[in-house]
Short mmCIF file of C-alpha atoms in Angstrom, two decimals:
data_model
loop_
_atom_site.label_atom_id
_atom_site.label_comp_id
_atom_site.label_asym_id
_atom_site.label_seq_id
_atom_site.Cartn_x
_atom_site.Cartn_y
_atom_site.Cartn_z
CA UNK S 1351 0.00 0.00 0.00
CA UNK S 1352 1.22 3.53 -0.97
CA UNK S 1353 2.52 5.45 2.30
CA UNK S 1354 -0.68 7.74 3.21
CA UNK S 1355 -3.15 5.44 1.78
CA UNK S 1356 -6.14 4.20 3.18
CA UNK S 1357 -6.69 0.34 3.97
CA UNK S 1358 -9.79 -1.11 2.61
CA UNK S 1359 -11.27 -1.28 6.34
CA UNK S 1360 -10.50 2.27 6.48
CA UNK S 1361 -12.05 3.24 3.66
CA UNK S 1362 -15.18 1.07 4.86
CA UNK S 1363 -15.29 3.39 7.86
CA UNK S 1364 -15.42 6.68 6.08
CA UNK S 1365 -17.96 4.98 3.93
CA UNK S 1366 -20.08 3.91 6.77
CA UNK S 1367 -19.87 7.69 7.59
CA UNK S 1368 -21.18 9.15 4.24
CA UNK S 1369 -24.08 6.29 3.96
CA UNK S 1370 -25.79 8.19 6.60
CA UNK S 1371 -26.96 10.97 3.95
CA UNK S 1372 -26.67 8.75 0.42
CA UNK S 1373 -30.22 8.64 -1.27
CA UNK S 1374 -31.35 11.75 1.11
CA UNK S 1375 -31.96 15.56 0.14
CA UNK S 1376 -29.03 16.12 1.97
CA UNK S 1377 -26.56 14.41 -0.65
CA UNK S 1378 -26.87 17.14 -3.22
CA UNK S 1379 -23.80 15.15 -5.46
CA UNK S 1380 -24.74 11.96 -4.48
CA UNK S 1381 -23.56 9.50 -6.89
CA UNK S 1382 -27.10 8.33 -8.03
CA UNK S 1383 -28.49 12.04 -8.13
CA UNK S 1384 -28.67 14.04 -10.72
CA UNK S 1385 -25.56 16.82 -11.09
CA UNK S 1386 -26.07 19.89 -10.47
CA UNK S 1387 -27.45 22.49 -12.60
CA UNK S 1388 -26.88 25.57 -14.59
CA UNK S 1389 -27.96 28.90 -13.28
CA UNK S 1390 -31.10 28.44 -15.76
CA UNK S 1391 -32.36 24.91 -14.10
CA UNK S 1392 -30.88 22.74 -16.73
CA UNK S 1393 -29.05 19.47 -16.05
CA UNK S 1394 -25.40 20.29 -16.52
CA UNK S 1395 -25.36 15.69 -17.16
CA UNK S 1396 -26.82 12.83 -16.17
CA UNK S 1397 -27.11 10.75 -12.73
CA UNK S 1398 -24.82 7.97 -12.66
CA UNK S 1399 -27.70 5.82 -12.10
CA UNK S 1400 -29.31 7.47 -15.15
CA UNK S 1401 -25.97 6.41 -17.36
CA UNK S 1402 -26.24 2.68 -15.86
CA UNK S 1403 -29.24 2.25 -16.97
CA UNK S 1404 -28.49 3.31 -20.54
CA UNK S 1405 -25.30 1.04 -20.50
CA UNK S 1406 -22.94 3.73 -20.80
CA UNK S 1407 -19.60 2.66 -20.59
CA UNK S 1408 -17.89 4.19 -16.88
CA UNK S 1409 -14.88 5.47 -19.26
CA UNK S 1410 -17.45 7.72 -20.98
CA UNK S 1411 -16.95 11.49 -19.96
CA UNK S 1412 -20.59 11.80 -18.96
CA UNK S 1413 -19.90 9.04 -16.42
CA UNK S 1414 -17.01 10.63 -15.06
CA UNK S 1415 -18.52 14.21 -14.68
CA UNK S 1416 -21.28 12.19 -12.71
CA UNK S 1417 -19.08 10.42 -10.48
CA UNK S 1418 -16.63 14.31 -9.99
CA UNK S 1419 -20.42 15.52 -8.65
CA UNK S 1420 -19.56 12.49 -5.79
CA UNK S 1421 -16.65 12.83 -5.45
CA UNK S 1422 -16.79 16.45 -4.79
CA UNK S 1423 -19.70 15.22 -2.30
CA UNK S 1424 -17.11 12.55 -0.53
CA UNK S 1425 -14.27 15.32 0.18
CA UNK S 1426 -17.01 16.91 2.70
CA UNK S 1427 -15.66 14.06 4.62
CA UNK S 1428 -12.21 13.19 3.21
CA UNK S 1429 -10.10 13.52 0.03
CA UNK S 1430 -9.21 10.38 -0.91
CA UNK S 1431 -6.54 9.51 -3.54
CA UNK S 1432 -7.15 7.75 -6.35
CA UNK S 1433 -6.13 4.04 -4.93
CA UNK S 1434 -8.76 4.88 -1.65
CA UNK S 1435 -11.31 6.36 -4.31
CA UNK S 1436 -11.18 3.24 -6.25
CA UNK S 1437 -11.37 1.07 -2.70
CA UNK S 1438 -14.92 3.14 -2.08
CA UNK S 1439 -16.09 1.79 -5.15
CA UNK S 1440 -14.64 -1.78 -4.28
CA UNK S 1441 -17.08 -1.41 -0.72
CA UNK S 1442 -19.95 -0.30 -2.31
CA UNK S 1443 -19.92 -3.44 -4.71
CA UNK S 1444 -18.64 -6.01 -1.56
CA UNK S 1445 -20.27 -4.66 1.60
CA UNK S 1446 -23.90 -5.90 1.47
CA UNK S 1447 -25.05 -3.08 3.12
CA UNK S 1448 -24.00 -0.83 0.47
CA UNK S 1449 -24.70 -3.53 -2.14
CA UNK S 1450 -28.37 -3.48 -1.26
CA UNK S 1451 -28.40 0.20 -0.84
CA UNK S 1452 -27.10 0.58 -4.58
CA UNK S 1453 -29.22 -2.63 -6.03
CA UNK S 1454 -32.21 -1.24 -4.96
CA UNK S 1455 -31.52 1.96 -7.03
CA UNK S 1456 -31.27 -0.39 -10.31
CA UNK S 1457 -29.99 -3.81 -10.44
CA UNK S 1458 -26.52 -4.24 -11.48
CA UNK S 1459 -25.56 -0.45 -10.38
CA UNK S 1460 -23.23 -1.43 -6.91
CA UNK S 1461 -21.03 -3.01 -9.73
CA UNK S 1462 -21.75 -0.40 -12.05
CA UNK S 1463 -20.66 2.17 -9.29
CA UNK S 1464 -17.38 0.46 -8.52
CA UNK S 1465 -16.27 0.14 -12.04
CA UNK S 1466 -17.56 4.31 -12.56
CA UNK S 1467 -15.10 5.47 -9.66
CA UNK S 1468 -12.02 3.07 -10.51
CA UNK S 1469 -12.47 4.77 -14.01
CA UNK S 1470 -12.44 8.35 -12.38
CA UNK S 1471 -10.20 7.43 -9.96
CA UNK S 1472 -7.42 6.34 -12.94
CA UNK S 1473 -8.55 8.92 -15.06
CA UNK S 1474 -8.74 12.23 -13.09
CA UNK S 1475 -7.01 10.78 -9.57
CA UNK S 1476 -3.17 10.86 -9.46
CA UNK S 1477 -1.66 8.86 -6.82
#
């Protein structure tokens, strides 16, 4: 593990932590909400849950805006690196309490999620 990086269990912890406001009004860039809008009201993209559905690829820019929108949400709590950002992704596919969390938002979508953020994370994340 890179010096300053975050175990898996340690990244489960901070995850436990953000759960608490995932899928409320108080997630405003949640990864399953929409992003946030223009000062006219329009969508500036699509949820990532939107772009799961429609079996866009998670290397596709429109995914990766979506997931920046959580990301930008998650460093409210912590910045992670790109190896811890990827290791969220990894416990919201593997922890069943995430799993069911994301599941129940569309099927397939806690695997979905963890392949979006390892793309952001290798993409936009240096180590």
């Amino acid at each position: 593990m890179a010096e300053g990086a975050l175990s898996i269990a340690q990244v489960a912890r901070l995850a436990k932590v953000t759960s608490r406001t995932c899928g409320t009004t108080t997630a405003s860039a949640c990864c399953h909400r929409p992003t946030p809008t223009t000062a006219g009201g329009a969508s500036t993209g699509a949820s990532t849950s939107e772009l799961a559905k429609a079996r866009v690829p998670v290397d596709d820019e429109r995914v990766l805006d979506a997931v920046a929108g959580h990301y930008e949400w998650i460093k409210n709590h912590w910045t992670p690196n790109a190896e811890s950002h990827a290791g969220l992704g990894r416990v919201y596919a593997e922890d069943e309490r995430f799993r069911e969390q994301y599941e129940a938002v569309h099927p397939g979508f806690a695997d979905y999620l963890r392949d979006a953020l390892a793309a952001f994370a290798a993409a936009r994340l240096s180590e």
